[in-house]
CSV table of C-alpha atoms in Angstrom, one decimal:
chain,number,residue,atom,x,y,z
A,1,GLY,CA,126.5,93.3,128.2
A,2,HIS,CA,126.9,97.1,130.1
A,3,GLY,CA,128.9,99.5,128.2
A,4,GLU,CA,130.9,102.0,128.0
A,5,PRO,CA,128.2,104.7,129.6
A,6,ARG,CA,127.7,102.1,132.7
A,7,LEU,CA,131.3,101.7,134.0
A,8,GLN,CA,131.7,105.6,133.0
A,9,ALA,CA,128.9,107.1,135.8
A,10,PHE,CA,131.2,104.5,138.6
A,11,PHE,CA,133.8,106.1,137.4
A,12,LEU,CA,132.3,110.2,137.4
A,13,ARG,CA,130.9,109.1,141.9
A,14,GLU,CA,134.0,108.1,142.5
A,15,LEU,CA,135.1,111.3,141.3
A,16,MET,CA,132.3,112.8,142.4
A,17,VAL,CA,132.7,112.4,146.2
A,18,ALA,CA,136.3,112.5,145.9
A,19,THR,CA,136.9,115.8,145.7
A,20,GLY,CA,133.9,116.2,148.0
A,21,PHE,CA,130.6,116.8,145.6
A,22,SER,CA,128.1,113.9,146.3
A,23,ARG,CA,125.7,116.3,145.1
A,24,ALA,CA,125.2,118.2,142.1
A,25,PHE,CA,124.0,119.2,139.4
A,26,LEU,CA,124.7,117.4,136.2
A,27,TRP,CA,125.3,119.2,132.1
A,28,GLY,CA,126.6,116.9,129.0
A,29,ASN,CA,126.9,117.2,125.9
A,30,SER,CA,125.5,114.1,123.6
A,31,ALA,CA,127.4,111.6,125.0
A,32,GLY,CA,127.8,113.6,128.0
A,33,SER,CA,124.2,113.6,128.6
A,34,ARG,CA,124.2,109.8,127.6
A,35,LEU,CA,127.2,109.4,130.6
A,36,SER,CA,125.2,112.2,132.6
A,37,CYS,CA,122.1,110.1,132.4
A,38,HIS,CA,123.7,106.6,133.3
A,39,LEU,CA,124.4,108.3,136.9
A,40,ALA,CA,121.4,109.7,137.8
A,41,SER,CA,120.0,106.8,137.1
A,42,MET,CA,122.2,104.5,138.9
A,43,PHE,CA,123.4,106.5,142.1
A,44,PRO,CA,120.0,109.3,141.9
A,45,GLU,CA,121.1,110.0,145.1
A,46,HIS,CA,124.1,112.3,144.0
A,47,VAL,CA,122.3,114.1,141.2
A,48,LEU,CA,120.7,117.7,141.6
A,49,GLY,CA,119.6,118.0,138.5
A,50,LEU,CA,120.0,117.4,134.5
A,51,ILE,CA,120.3,119.8,131.5
A,52,LEU,CA,121.3,117.7,128.3
A,53,PHE,CA,122.1,119.0,125.1
A,54,ASN,CA,122.4,117.1,121.5
A,55,ILE,CA,121.4,113.6,121.9
A,56,THR,CA,121.9,110.7,119.6
A,57,SER,CA,119.0,108.4,118.4
A,58,GLY,CA,117.8,106.1,116.3
A,59,PRO,CA,119.6,103.2,114.1
A,60,ARG,CA,121.7,105.0,111.7
A,61,ALA,CA,123.5,107.1,114.9
A,62,ALA,CA,124.2,103.3,116.5
A,63,SER,CA,125.7,101.9,113.5
A,64,ALA,CA,128.0,105.4,113.0
A,65,LEU,CA,129.0,105.8,117.3
A,66,ALA,CA,129.4,101.7,117.7
A,67,ASN,CA,132.2,102.9,114.6
A,68,SER,CA,133.8,105.1,115.1
A,69,TYR,CA,134.4,104.6,119.4
A,70,TYR,CA,134.7,100.7,119.3
A,71,THR,CA,134.7,98.6,115.9
A,72,GLN,CA,137.2,100.4,114.2
A,73,TYR,CA,139.6,99.8,116.6
A,74,ILE,CA,139.2,95.4,116.6
A,75,PRO,CA,140.7,95.3,114.0
A,76,ALA,CA,144.6,96.5,115.8
A,77,ALA,CA,143.5,94.0,118.8
A,78,GLU,CA,143.1,91.3,116.1
A,79,VAL,CA,146.8,91.7,114.8
A,80,ALA,CA,147.4,91.3,117.1
A,81,THR,CA,145.8,87.7,118.4
A,82,SER,CA,147.6,86.5,115.5
A,83,ASP,CA,151.1,87.3,116.9
A,84,GLU,CA,152.9,84.3,118.4
A,85,ASP,CA,153.9,85.8,121.8
A,86,HIS,CA,150.6,87.5,121.9
A,87,SER,CA,152.8,89.6,124.4
A,88,GLY,CA,150.2,93.4,123.7
A,89,VAL,CA,153.0,94.7,121.2
A,90,SER,CA,150.7,95.2,118.4
A,91,LEU,CA,148.9,96.8,120.7
A,92,GLU,CA,151.2,100.3,120.4
A,93,LYS,CA,149.7,100.7,117.3
A,94,LEU,CA,147.1,102.1,119.1
A,95,THR,CA,148.5,103.6,121.4
A,96,ARG,CA,149.8,107.1,118.0
A,97,HIS,CA,146.1,106.7,117.4
A,98,ASP,CA,144.6,110.1,116.9
A,99,LEU,CA,142.3,108.9,119.9
A,100,TYR,CA,144.7,107.8,121.9
A,101,PHE,CA,147.6,109.6,121.2
A,102,GLY,CA,145.8,112.5,123.6
A,103,LEU,CA,145.9,110.8,125.8
A,104,VAL,CA,148.8,108.8,125.9
A,105,ALA,CA,150.9,112.7,125.8
A,106,ARG,CA,149.2,113.1,129.0
A,107,ARG,CA,149.3,111.0,130.9
A,108,SER,CA,152.5,107.9,130.1
A,109,ALA,CA,150.5,105.8,131.9
A,110,ASN,CA,147.9,105.5,130.3
A,111,ALA,CA,150.0,103.5,127.3
A,112,GLU,CA,151.7,101.4,129.8
A,113,ALA,CA,148.3,100.5,130.4
A,114,ILE,CA,147.3,99.7,126.5
A,115,ARG,CA,150.6,98.0,125.9
A,116,ALA,CA,149.3,95.8,129.0
A,117,THR,CA,146.1,94.9,128.1
A,118,SER,CA,145.5,91.6,126.2
A,119,ALA,CA,144.6,91.9,122.0
A,120,VAL,CA,141.8,89.7,123.3
A,121,GLU,CA,140.2,91.3,125.3
A,122,PHE,CA,140.8,94.6,123.8
A,123,ALA,CA,138.7,93.6,120.6
A,124,GLU,CA,135.9,91.2,123.7
A,125,THR,CA,135.7,94.6,125.5
A,126,LEU,CA,135.3,96.8,122.4
A,127,GLY,CA,133.0,94.2,120.6
A,128,THR,CA,130.6,93.9,123.2
A,129,TRP,CA,131.2,97.5,123.9
A,130,ALA,CA,129.6,98.8,120.0
A,131,ASP,CA,126.4,95.9,120.8
A,132,PHE,CA,125.8,98.3,123.6
A,133,LEU,CA,125.4,101.3,122.1
A,134,LEU,CA,123.7,98.7,119.0
A,135,ALA,CA,121.2,97.0,120.7
A,136,GLY,CA,119.5,100.5,121.7
A,137,ASN,CA,119.4,101.8,117.7
A,138,GLY,CA,115.1,101.1,118.9
A,139,GLU,CA,115.4,103.2,121.7
A,140,PRO,CA,114.0,106.7,122.9
A,141,ILE,CA,118.6,107.6,122.8
A,142,VAL,CA,121.6,105.3,121.6
A,143,GLY,CA,123.3,103.8,124.1
A,144,ALA,CA,120.0,104.0,127.8
A,145,ARG,CA,116.9,102.2,127.8
A,146,ALA,CA,113.3,103.3,127.8
A,147,ASP,CA,112.7,101.9,131.9
A,148,MET,CA,115.5,103.5,132.6
A,149,LEU,CA,115.3,107.2,131.3
A,150,ALA,CA,111.2,106.9,133.2
A,151,ASN,CA,113.2,106.0,136.5
A,152,ILE,CA,115.4,108.6,136.6
A,153,LYS,CA,113.4,111.1,138.7
A,154,CYS,CA,115.8,114.4,138.9
A,155,SER,CA,114.2,117.9,137.6
A,156,ALA,CA,115.6,117.9,134.0
A,157,PHE,CA,115.8,120.3,131.2
A,158,VAL,CA,116.6,118.7,128.1
A,159,VAL,CA,118.5,121.4,125.1
A,160,PHE,CA,118.9,121.4,121.2
A,161,ASP,CA,120.0,123.7,119.3
A,162,HIS,CA,123.1,121.3,117.7
A,163,VAL,CA,123.1,121.5,113.7
A,164,ASP,CA,120.7,118.7,112.5
A,165,ASP,CA,123.4,116.4,111.6
A,166,GLY,CA,121.2,113.2,111.1
A,167,PHE,CA,122.5,111.8,114.7
A,168,HIS,CA,122.5,114.9,116.6
A,169,THR,CA,118.7,115.9,116.2
A,170,PRO,CA,115.4,117.6,117.6
A,171,GLN,CA,113.2,114.9,117.7
A,172,ALA,CA,116.2,112.9,119.4
A,173,SER,CA,115.8,115.7,121.8
A,174,ARG,CA,112.6,115.8,122.0
A,175,ALA,CA,112.0,111.6,123.0
A,176,LEU,CA,114.6,111.8,125.4
A,177,ALA,CA,112.2,114.7,126.6
A,178,SER,CA,109.2,112.4,126.3
A,179,ALA,CA,110.9,109.3,128.1
A,180,LEU,CA,112.2,111.2,131.0
A,181,GLY,CA,111.0,110.7,134.6
A,182,ASN,CA,110.8,114.6,135.3
A,183,CYS,CA,111.3,117.0,132.5
A,184,LYS,CA,110.6,120.7,133.4
A,185,GLU,CA,111.2,121.6,129.9
A,186,CYS,CA,112.4,120.7,126.3
A,187,VAL,CA,114.2,123.6,124.0
A,188,VAL,CA,114.7,123.6,120.9
A,189,GLY,CA,116.6,125.5,118.7
A,190,GLN,CA,119.8,126.5,116.8
A,191,ARG,CA,120.2,130.0,119.7
A,192,ALA,CA,120.4,128.4,122.9
A,193,ALA,CA,124.0,129.1,123.0
A,194,VAL,CA,123.1,132.6,123.2
A,195,TRP,CA,121.4,132.5,126.8
A,196,PHE,CA,124.5,132.0,128.1
A,197,PRO,CA,126.8,135.0,129.2
């Protein structure tokens, strides 16, 4: 199955084209770095170069991200599937969860989209996306295969300027830099932020 980063890459490409940015340099941090890599792999004609900060790697990160992003929300959908009418009303609880509350507050249509979603489909989608991250725990970075990264042809600059929290590590940044087909430089240190005014 395909993971959420691929879907996000499709949406980001559509946004770029719709706003007149048919080609751009992409800057990403953590999940944004993963998304940038997917976009560069899937739509190389739209990416001039990559600046990638603080990527995640390894089984611990894969498991934590899968749970943080997806699996922790599956029980709410499973409760909804036990309702007799399967109307999605039980997903109402999700619109009040910290993750979704901000999305709903900024755009009421998000609440309607959540309420209209089948609880079964919601749980299956989250499970598929969690499996996508878990399947990549042996790859250079979580959520991106080595062959995909090797085929990225644009220039890339990889930076680690985060505190090593066991998820974002210097080793993950080095692994990403090594896996990319055209990485110009990998900088590891906690002072990278001083480069930018």
